Structures are given as structure tokens and as C-alpha cells.
């Protein structure tokens, strides 16, 4: 497992199981958001995997507001 260190390299950021658990929770929330936005932007696409969702969103163009 890779260690995530503070910018000065002196301390581990994920130094407790609670922090690791919180990071996993946040990661899962971002995955859910990715899926929801992809389904909204590409409703007819096959979006079974996160990679398919990322690919669908990479092709989306959002026009600048007037």
C-alpha cells in the first residue's frame, strides 16, 4: 500500500483506520456522483463501469453561459 505523506514528508496523512475509512467513503461518493452525472449527460449510453462513465463524460461539451 502506498503511503500518502504531508507536503514536508514528515508525517503520514492516512495514519489511522478512521482516516482510511473516511477516504474510502469519499471515494465511493465521488463514484456515485460520476455515475449520476454520466447517466444524466448520456442517458442512452452503456454505463456499466466507472471507465464507461468517465469516457462518456469526456465527450460531453457544456457551452459557456451567455
mmCIF file of C-alpha atoms in Angstrom:
data_model
loop_
_atom_site.group_PDB
_atom_site.id
_atom_site.type_symbol
_atom_site.label_atom_id
_atom_site.label_comp_id
_atom_site.label_asym_id
_atom_site.label_seq_id
_atom_site.Cartn_x
_atom_site.Cartn_y
_atom_site.Cartn_z
ATOM 1 C CA UNK A 1 0.000 0.000 0.000
ATOM 2 C CA UNK A 2 1.297 3.444 -0.897
ATOM 3 C CA UNK A 3 1.822 5.975 1.845
ATOM 4 C CA UNK A 4 0.424 9.472 1.469
ATOM 5 C CA UNK A 5 2.686 11.953 3.228
ATOM 6 C CA UNK A 6 2.324 15.594 4.202
ATOM 7 C CA UNK A 7 3.983 18.069 1.804
ATOM 8 C CA UNK A 8 7.080 18.295 4.001
ATOM 9 C CA UNK A 9 7.335 14.484 4.008
ATOM 10 C CA UNK A 10 7.442 14.157 7.787
ATOM 11 C CA UNK A 11 4.069 12.592 8.579
ATOM 12 C CA UNK A 12 1.649 10.102 7.110
ATOM 13 C CA UNK A 13 -1.734 11.604 6.247
ATOM 14 C CA UNK A 14 -3.641 8.318 6.447
ATOM 15 C CA UNK A 15 -2.294 7.368 9.843
ATOM 16 C CA UNK A 16 -5.475 5.872 11.329
ATOM 17 C CA UNK A 17 -8.081 3.383 10.186
ATOM 18 C CA UNK A 18 -10.708 6.114 10.654
ATOM 19 C CA UNK A 19 -8.984 8.330 8.086
ATOM 20 C CA UNK A 20 -8.626 5.452 5.630
ATOM 21 C CA UNK A 21 -12.308 4.624 6.094
ATOM 22 C CA UNK A 22 -13.290 8.253 5.542
ATOM 23 C CA UNK A 23 -11.226 8.371 2.344
ATOM 24 C CA UNK A 24 -12.939 5.212 1.064
ATOM 25 C CA UNK A 25 -16.335 6.717 1.867
ATOM 26 C CA UNK A 26 -15.421 9.894 -0.013
ATOM 27 C CA UNK A 27 -14.174 7.837 -2.951
ATOM 28 C CA UNK A 28 -17.459 5.916 -3.080
ATOM 29 C CA UNK A 29 -19.412 9.194 -3.003
ATOM 30 C CA UNK A 30 -17.392 10.506 -5.957
ATOM 31 C CA UNK A 31 -18.016 7.254 -7.843
ATOM 32 C CA UNK A 32 -21.764 7.627 -7.248
ATOM 33 C CA UNK A 33 -21.628 11.252 -8.412
ATOM 34 C CA UNK A 34 -19.710 10.232 -11.544
ATOM 35 C CA UNK A 35 -22.340 7.602 -12.374
ATOM 36 C CA UNK A 36 -25.245 10.010 -11.778
ATOM 37 C CA UNK A 37 -23.764 12.802 -13.905
ATOM 38 C CA UNK A 38 -22.832 10.370 -16.682
ATOM 39 C CA UNK A 39 -26.372 8.968 -16.773
ATOM 40 C CA UNK A 40 -27.761 12.499 -16.914
ATOM 41 C CA UNK A 41 -25.434 13.596 -19.705
ATOM 42 C CA UNK A 42 -25.501 10.359 -21.723
ATOM 43 C CA UNK A 43 -28.830 8.667 -20.942
ATOM 44 C CA UNK A 44 -28.625 6.179 -23.825
ATOM 45 C CA UNK A 45 -25.009 5.149 -23.368
ATOM 46 C CA UNK A 46 -23.904 1.858 -21.844
ATOM 47 C CA UNK A 47 -22.599 2.873 -18.433
ATOM 48 C CA UNK A 48 -21.927 -0.364 -16.595
ATOM 49 C CA UNK A 49 -18.437 0.525 -15.382
ATOM 50 C CA UNK A 50 -16.739 3.611 -13.983
ATOM 51 C CA UNK A 51 -14.467 3.638 -17.028
ATOM 52 C CA UNK A 52 -17.509 3.813 -19.337
ATOM 53 C CA UNK A 53 -18.867 6.688 -17.247
ATOM 54 C CA UNK A 54 -15.554 8.550 -17.433
ATOM 55 C CA UNK A 55 -15.405 8.003 -21.184
ATOM 56 C CA UNK A 56 -18.979 9.260 -21.651
ATOM 57 C CA UNK A 57 -18.253 12.407 -19.655
ATOM 58 C CA UNK A 58 -15.020 13.054 -21.520
ATOM 59 C CA UNK A 59 -17.119 13.517 -24.680
ATOM 60 C CA UNK A 60 -19.620 15.947 -23.129
ATOM 61 C CA UNK A 61 -19.468 19.589 -24.180
ATOM 62 C CA UNK A 62 -21.026 22.177 -21.905
ATOM 63 C CA UNK A 63 -21.439 25.555 -23.573
ATOM 64 C CA UNK A 64 -20.359 28.652 -21.721
ATOM 65 C CA UNK A 65 -23.222 30.654 -20.231
ATOM 66 C CA UNK A 66 -24.162 33.764 -22.186
#
